[in-house]
PDB file of C-alpha atoms and ligand atoms in Angstrom:
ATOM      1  CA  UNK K 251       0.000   0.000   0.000  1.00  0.00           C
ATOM      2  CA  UNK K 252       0.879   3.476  -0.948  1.00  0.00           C
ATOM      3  CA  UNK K 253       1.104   5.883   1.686  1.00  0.00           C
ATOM      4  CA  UNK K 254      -1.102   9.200   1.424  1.00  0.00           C
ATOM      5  CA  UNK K 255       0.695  12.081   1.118  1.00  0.00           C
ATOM      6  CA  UNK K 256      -1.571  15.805   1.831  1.00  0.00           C
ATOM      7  CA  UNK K 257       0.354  19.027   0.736  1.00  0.00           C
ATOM      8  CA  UNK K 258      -1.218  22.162   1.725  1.00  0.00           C
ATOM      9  CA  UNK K 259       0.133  24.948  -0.908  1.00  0.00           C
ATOM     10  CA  UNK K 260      -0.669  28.108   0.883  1.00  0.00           C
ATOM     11  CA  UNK K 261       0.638  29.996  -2.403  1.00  0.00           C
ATOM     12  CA  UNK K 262       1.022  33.521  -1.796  1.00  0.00           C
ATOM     13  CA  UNK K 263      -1.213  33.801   1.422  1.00  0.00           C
ATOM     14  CA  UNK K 264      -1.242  34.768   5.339  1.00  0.00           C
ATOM     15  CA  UNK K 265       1.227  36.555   7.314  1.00  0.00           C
ATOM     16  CA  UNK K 266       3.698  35.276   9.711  1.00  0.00           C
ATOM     17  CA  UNK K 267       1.807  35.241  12.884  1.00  0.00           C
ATOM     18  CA  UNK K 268      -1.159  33.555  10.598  1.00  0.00           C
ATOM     19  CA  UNK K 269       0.915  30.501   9.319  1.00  0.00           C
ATOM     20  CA  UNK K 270       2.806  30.275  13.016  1.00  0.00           C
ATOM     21  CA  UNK K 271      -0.965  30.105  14.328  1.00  0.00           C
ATOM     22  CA  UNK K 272      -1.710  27.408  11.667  1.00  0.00           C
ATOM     23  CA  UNK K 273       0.346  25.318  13.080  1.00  0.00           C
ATOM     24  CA  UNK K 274       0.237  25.622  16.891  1.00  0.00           C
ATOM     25  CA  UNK K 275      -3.374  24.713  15.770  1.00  0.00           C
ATOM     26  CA  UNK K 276      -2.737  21.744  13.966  1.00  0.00           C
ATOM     27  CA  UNK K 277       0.625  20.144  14.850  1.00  0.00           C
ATOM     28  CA  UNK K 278      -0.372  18.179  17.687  1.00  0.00           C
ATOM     29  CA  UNK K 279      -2.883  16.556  15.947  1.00  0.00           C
ATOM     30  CA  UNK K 280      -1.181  15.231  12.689  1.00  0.00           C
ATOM     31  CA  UNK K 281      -1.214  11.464  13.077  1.00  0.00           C
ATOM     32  CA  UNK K 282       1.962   9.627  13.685  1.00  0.00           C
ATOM     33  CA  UNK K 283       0.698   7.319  11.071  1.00  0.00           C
ATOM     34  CA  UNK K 284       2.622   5.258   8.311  1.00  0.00           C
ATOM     35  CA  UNK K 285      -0.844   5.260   6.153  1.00  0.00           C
ATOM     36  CA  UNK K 286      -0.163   8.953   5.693  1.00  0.00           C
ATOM     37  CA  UNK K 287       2.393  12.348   5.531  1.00  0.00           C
ATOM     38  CA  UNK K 288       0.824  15.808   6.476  1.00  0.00           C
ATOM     39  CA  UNK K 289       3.306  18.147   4.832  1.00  0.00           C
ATOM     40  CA  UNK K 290       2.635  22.275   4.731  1.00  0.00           C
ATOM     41  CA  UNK K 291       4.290  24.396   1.628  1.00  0.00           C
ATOM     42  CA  UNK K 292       5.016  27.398   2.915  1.00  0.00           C
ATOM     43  CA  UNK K 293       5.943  31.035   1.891  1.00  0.00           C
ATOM     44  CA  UNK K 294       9.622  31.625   2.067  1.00  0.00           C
ATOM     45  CA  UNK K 295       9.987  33.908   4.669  1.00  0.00           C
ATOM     46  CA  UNK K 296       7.870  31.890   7.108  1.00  0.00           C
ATOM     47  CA  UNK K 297      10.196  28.419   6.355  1.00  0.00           C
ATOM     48  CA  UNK K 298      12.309  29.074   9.725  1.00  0.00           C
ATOM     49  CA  UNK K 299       9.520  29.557  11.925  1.00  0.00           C
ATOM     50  CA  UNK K 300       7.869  26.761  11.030  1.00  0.00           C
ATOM     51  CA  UNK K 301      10.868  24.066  10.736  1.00  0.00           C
ATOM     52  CA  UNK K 302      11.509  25.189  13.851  1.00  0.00           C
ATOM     53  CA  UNK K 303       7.900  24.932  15.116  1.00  0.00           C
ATOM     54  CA  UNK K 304       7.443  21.656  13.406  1.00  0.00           C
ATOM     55  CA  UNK K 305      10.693  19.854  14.885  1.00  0.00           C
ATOM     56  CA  UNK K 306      10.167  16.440  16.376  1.00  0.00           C
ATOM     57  CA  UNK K 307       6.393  16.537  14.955  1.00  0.00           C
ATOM     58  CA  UNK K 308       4.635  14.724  12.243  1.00  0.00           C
ATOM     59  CA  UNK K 309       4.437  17.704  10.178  1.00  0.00           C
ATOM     60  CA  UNK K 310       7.065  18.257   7.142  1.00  0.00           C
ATOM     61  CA  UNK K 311       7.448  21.652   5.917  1.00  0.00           C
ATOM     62  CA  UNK K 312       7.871  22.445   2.230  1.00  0.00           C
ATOM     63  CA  UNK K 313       9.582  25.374  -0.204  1.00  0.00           C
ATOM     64  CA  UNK K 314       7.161  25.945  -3.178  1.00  0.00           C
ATOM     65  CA  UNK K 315      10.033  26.882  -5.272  1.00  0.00           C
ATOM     66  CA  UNK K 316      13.788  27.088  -5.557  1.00  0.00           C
ATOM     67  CA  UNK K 317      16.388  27.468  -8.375  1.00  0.00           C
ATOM     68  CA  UNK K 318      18.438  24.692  -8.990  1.00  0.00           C
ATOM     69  CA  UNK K 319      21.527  26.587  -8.629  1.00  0.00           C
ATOM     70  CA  UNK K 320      23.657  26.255  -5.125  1.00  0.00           C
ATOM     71  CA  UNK K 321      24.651  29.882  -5.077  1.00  0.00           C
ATOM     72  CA  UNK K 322      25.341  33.052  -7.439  1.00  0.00           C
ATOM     73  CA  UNK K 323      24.175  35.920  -8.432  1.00  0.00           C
ATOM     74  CA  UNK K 324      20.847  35.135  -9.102  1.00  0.00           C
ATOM     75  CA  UNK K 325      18.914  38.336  -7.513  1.00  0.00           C
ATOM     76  CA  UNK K 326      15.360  37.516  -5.623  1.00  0.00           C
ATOM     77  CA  UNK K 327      16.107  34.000  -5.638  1.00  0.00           C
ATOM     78  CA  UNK K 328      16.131  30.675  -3.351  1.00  0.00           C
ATOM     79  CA  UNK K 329      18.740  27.743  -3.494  1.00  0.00           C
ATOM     80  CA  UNK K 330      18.508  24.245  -2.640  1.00  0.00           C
ATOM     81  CA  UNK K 331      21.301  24.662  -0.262  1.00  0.00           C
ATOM     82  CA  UNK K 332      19.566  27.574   1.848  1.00  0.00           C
ATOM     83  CA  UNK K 333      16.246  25.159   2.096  1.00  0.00           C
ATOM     84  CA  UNK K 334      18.152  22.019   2.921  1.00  0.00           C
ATOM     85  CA  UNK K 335      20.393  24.143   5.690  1.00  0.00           C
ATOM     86  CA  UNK K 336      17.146  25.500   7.255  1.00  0.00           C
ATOM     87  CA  UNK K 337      15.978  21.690   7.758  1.00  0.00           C
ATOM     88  CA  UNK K 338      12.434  22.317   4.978  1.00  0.00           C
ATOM     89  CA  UNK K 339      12.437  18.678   3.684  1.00  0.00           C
ATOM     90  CA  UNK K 340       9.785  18.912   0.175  1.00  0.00           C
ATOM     91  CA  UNK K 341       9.453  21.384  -2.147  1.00  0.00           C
ATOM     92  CA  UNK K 342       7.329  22.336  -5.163  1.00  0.00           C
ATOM     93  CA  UNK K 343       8.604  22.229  -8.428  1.00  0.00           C
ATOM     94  CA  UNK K 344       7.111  23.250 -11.992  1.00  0.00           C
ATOM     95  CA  UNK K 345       4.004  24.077  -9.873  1.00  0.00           C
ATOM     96  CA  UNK K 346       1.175  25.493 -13.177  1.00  0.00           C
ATOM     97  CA  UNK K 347       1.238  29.283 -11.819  1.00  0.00           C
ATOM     98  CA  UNK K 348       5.147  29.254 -11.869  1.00  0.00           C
ATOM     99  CA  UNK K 349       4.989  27.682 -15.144  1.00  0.00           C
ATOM    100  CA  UNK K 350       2.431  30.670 -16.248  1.00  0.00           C
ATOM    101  CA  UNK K 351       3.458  33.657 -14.693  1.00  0.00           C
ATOM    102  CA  UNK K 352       7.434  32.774 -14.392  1.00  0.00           C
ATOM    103  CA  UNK K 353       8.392  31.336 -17.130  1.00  0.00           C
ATOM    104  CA  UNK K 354       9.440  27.562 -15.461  1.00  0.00           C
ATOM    105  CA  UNK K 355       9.630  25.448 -18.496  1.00  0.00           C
ATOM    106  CA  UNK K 356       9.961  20.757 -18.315  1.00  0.00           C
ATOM    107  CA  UNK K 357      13.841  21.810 -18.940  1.00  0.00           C
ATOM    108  CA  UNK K 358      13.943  23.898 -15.323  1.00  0.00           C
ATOM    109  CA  UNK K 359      11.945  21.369 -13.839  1.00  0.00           C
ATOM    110  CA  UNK K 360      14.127  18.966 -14.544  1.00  0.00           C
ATOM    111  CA  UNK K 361      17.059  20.915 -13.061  1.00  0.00           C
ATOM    112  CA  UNK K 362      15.207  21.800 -10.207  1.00  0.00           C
ATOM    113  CA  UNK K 363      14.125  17.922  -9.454  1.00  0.00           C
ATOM    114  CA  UNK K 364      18.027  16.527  -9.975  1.00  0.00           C
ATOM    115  CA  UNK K 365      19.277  19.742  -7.591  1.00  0.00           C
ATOM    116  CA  UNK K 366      16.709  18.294  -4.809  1.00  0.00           C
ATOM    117  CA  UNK K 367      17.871  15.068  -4.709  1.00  0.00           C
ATOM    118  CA  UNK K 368      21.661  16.493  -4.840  1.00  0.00           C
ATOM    119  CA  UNK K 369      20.420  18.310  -1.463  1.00  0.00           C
ATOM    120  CA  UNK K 370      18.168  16.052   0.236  1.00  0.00           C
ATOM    121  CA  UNK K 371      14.936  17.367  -0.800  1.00  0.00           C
ATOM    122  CA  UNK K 372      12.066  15.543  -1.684  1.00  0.00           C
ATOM    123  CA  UNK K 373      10.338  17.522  -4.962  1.00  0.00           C
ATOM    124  CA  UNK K 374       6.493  17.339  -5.609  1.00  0.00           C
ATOM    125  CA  UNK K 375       6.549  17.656  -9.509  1.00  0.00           C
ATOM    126  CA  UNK K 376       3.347  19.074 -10.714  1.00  0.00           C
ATOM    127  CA  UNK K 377       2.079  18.390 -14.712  1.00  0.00           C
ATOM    128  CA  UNK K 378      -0.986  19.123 -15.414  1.00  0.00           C
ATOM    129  CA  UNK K 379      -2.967  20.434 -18.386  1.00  0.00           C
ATOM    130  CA  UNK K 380      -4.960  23.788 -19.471  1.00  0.00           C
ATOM    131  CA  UNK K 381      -8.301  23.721 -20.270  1.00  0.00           C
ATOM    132  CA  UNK K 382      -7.799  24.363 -23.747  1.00  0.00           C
ATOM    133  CA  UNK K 383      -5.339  21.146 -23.826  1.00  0.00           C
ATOM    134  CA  UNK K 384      -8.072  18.861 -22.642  1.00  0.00           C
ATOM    135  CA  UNK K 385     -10.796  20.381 -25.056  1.00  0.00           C
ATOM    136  CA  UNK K 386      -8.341  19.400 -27.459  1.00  0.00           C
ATOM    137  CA  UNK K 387      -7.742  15.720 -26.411  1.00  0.00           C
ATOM    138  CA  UNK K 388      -4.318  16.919 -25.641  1.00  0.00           C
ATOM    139  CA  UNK K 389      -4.039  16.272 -21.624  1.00  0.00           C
ATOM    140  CA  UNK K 390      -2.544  12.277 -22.122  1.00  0.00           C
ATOM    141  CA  UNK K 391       0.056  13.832 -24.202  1.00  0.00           C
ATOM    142  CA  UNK K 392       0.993  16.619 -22.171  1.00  0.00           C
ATOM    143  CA  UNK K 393       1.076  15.290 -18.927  1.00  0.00           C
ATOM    144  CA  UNK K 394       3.304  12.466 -20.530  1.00  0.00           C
ATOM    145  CA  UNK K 395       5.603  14.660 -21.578  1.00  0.00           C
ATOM    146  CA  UNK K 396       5.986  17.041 -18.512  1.00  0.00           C
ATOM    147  CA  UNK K 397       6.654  13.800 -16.600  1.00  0.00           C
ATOM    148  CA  UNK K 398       9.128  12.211 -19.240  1.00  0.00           C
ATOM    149  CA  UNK K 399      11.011  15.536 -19.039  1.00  0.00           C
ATOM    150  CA  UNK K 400      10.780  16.334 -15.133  1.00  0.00           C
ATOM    151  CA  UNK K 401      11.955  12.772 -14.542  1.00  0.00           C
ATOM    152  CA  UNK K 402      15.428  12.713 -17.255  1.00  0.00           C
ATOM    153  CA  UNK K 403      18.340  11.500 -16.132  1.00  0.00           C
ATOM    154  CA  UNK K 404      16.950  10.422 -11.969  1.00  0.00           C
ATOM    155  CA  UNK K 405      17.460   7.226 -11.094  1.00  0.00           C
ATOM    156  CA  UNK K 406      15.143   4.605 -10.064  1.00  0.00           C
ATOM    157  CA  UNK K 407      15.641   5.445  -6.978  1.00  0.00           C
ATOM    158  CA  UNK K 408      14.930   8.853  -7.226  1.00  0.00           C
ATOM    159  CA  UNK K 409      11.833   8.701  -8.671  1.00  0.00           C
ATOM    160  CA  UNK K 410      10.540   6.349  -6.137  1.00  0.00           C
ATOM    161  CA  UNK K 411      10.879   8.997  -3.911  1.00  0.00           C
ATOM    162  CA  UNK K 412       9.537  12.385  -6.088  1.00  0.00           C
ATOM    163  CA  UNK K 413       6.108  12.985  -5.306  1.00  0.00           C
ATOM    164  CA  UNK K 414       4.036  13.577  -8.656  1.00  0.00           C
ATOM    165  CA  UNK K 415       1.166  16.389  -8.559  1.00  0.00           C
ATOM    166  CA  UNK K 416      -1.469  16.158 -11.112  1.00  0.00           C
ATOM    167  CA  UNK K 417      -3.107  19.421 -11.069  1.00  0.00           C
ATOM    168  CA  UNK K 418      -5.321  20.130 -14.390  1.00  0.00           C
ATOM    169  CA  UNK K 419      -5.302  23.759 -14.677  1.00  0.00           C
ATOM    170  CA  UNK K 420      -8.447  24.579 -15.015  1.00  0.00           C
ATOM    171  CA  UNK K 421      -9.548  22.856 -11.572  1.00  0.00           C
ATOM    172  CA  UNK K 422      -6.940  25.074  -9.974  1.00  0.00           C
ATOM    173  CA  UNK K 423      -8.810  27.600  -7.595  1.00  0.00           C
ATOM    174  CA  UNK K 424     -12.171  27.690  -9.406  1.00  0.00           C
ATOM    175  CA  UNK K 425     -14.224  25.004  -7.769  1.00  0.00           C
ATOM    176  CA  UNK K 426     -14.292  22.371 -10.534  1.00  0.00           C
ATOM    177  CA  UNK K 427     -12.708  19.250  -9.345  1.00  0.00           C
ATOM    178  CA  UNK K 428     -12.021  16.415 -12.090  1.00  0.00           C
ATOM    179  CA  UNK K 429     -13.869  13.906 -11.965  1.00  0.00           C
ATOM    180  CA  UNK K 430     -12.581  11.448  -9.179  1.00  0.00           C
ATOM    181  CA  UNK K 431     -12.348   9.192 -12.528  1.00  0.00           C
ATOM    182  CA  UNK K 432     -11.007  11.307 -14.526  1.00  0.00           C
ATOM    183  CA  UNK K 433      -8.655  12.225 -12.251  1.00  0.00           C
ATOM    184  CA  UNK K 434      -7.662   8.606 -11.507  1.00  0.00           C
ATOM    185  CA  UNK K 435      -7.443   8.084 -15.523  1.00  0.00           C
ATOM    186  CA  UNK K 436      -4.389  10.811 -15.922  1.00  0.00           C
ATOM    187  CA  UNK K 437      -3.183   9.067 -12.729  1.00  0.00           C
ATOM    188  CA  UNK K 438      -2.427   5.584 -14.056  1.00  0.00           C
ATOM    189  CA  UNK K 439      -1.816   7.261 -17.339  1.00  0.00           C
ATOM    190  CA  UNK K 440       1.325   8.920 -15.539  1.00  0.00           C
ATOM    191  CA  UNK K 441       2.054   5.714 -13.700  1.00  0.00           C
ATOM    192  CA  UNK K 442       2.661   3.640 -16.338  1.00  0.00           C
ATOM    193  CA  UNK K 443       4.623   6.868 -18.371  1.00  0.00           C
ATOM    194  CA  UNK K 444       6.424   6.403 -15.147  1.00  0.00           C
ATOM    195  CA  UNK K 445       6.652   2.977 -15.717  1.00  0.00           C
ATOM    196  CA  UNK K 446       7.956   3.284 -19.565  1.00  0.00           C
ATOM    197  CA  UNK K 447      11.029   4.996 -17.694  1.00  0.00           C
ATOM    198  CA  UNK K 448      11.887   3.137 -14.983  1.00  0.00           C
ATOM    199  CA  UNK K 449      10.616  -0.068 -14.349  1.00  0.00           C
ATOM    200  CA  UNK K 450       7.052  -1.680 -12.841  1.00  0.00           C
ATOM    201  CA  UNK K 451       8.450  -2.047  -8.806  1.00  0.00           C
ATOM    202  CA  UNK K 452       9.615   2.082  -9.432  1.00  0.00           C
ATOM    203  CA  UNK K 453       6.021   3.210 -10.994  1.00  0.00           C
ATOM    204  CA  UNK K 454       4.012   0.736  -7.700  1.00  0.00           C
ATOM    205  CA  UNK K 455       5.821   2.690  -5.831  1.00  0.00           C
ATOM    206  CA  UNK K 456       5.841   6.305  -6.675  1.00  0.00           C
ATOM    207  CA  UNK K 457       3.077   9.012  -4.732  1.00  0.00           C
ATOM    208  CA  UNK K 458       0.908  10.559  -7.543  1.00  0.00           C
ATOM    209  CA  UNK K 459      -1.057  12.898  -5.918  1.00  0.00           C
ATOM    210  CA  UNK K 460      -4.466  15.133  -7.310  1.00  0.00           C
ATOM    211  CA  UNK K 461      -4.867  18.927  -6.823  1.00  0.00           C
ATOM    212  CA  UNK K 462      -7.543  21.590  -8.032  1.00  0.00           C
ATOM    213  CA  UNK K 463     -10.129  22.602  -5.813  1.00  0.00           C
ATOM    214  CA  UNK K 464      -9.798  19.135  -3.511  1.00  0.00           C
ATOM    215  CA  UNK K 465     -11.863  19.831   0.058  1.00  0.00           C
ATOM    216  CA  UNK K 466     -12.487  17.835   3.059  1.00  0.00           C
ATOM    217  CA  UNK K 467     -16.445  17.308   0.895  1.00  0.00           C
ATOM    218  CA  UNK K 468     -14.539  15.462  -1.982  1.00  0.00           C
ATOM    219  CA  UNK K 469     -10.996  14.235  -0.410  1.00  0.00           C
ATOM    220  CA  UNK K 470     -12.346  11.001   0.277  1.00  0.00           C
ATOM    221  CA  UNK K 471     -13.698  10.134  -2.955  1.00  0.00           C
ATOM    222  CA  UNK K 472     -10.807  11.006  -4.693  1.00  0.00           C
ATOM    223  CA  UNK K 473      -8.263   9.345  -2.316  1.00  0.00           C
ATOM    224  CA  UNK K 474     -10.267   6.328  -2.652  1.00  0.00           C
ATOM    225  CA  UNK K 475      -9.342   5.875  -6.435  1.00  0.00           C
ATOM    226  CA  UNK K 476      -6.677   3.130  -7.580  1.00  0.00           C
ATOM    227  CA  UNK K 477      -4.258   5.369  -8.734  1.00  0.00           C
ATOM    228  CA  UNK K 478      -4.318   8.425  -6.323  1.00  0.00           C
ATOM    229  CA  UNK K 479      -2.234   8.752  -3.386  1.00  0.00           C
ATOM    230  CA  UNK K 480      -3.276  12.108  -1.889  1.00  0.00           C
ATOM    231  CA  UNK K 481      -3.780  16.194  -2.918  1.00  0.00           C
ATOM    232  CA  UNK K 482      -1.858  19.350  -3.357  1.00  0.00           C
ATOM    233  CA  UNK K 483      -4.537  21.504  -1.961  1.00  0.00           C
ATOM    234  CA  UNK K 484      -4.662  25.411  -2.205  1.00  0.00           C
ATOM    235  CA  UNK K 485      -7.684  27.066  -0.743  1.00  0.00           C
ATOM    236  CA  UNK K 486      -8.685  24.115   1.687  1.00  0.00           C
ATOM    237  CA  UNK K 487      -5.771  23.907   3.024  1.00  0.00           C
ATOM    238  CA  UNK K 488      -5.309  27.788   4.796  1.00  0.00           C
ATOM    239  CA  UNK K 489      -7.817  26.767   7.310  1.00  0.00           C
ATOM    240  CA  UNK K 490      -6.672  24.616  10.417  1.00  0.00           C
ATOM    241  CA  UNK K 491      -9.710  22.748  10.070  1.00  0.00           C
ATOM    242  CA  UNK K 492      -9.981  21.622   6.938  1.00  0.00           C
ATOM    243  CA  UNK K 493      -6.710  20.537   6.720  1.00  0.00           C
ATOM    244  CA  UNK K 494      -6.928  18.246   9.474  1.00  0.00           C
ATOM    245  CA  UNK K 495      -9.775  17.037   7.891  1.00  0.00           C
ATOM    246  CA  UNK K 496      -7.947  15.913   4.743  1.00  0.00           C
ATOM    247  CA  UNK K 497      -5.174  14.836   6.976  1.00  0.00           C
ATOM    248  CA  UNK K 498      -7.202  12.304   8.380  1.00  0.00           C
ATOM    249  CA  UNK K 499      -9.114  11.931   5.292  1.00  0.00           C
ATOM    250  CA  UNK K 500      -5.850  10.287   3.886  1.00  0.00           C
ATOM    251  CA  UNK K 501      -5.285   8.245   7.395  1.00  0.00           C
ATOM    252  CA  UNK K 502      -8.728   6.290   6.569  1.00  0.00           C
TER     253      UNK K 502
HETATM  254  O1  13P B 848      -2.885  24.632  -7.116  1.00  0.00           O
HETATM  255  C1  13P B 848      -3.329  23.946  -6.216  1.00  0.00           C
HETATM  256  C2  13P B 848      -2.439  23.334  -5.219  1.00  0.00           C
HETATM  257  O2  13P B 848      -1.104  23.420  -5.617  1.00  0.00           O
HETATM  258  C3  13P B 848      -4.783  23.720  -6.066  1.00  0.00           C
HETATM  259  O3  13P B 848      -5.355  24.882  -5.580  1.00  0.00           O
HETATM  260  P1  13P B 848      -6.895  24.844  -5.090  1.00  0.00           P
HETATM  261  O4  13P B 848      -7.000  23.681  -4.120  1.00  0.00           O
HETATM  262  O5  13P B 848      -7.113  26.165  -4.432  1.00  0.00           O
HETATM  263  O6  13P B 848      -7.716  24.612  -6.307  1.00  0.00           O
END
């Protein structure tokens, strides 16, 4: 069995006393349970609060972005060495609104994935495909590649241990959720694209999780499908409440 693995992306939201309140509210009640891994993905400027905050508890802390370089002068930006130092253990790559608004592209995912396993850090890889793509019969394609190309050069290994994020676009932040069929479709679709790279003990293995618009009224019937293994969740996931609820959600 596949653990569950719930990622709250907070995106560009709440201040630091908010996310430090967050999770005095919710720490102490994240399962120590092998079924499933509460992680937050938080802001950089709150990431040493809540490493700190989060130390000896069940809950990881994630980056939602980094460059893949160690060091330089790369103005504004975040290096895998800085987020491995400060003890964050995940972070997001390729995430769709860093592939929209800042230019990431499959070729700086890929970077970004091999310069988190060079550091220790566990990347959630997200594909996912516009609405335009699917109207077009495109998303099998797409996500295909995105995967192919985030994945180059890793080894078995290393994939076992990158969390994929299927996140169709057009379920991000607007209240339509896939299908929890469709979802599961792209899901094994990826896993055996996963498969076609690596081998079949690699793809059983590997987390593919959903996101767009998941909440604690549809977590279950999505984490109950073959082929997903927990959500990247925006919205539901700034409230203490509703993320414990998909927390235990993916403990059922
Ligand atoms: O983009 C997402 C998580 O990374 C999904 O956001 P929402 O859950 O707000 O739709």
């Amino acid at each position: 069995m596949r653990k569950k693995v719930i990622a709250g992306n907070w995106k560009m939201n709440k201040t630091i006393a908010e996310a430090n309140q967050f999770v005095d509210d919710v720490v102490n009640s994240i399962p120590a349970d092998d079924r499933v891994e509460a992680i937050v993905c938080a802001p950089f400027p709150f990431l040493v609060s809540l490493v700190e905050k989060t130390k000896g508890t069940n809950l990881k802390v994630s980056a939602q972005n980094m460059h893949f370089e160690e060091n330089g002068a790369f103005t504004g930006e975040v290096s895998p060495v800085m987020l491995k130092d400060l003890g964050v253990t995940h972070v997001v790559l390729g995430h769709s609104e860093r592939r929209e608004y800042f230019a990431e592209t499959d070729e700086t995912v890929n970077k970004k994935t091999h310069a988190a396993f060079a550091h220790g850090l566990t990347p959630i890889v997200c594909v996912g495909e516009t609405l335009e793509q699917r109207e077009a019969n495109e998303t099998m394609s797409l996500v295909e590649t995105q995967v192919k190309k985030a994945l180059e050069g890793l080894s078995n290994e290393q994939v076992t241990k990158t969390i994929i994020a299927y996140e169709p676009v057009w379920a991000i932040g607007t209240g339509k959720t896939a299908s929890s069929e469709d979802a599961n479709e792209v899901c094994a679709h990826i896993r055996k694209v996963v498969k076609s790279v690596t081998d079949e003990a690699t793809s059983e293995a590997v987390v593919i999780q959903y996101g767009g618009s998941v909440k604690p009224a549809n977590v279950d019937e999505l984490l109950a499908q073959s082929d997903i293994d927990g959500a990247l969740v925006g919205g539901a996931s700034l409230e203490a409440d509703s993320f414990l609820q998909l927390v235990e959600a993916g403990a059922k």
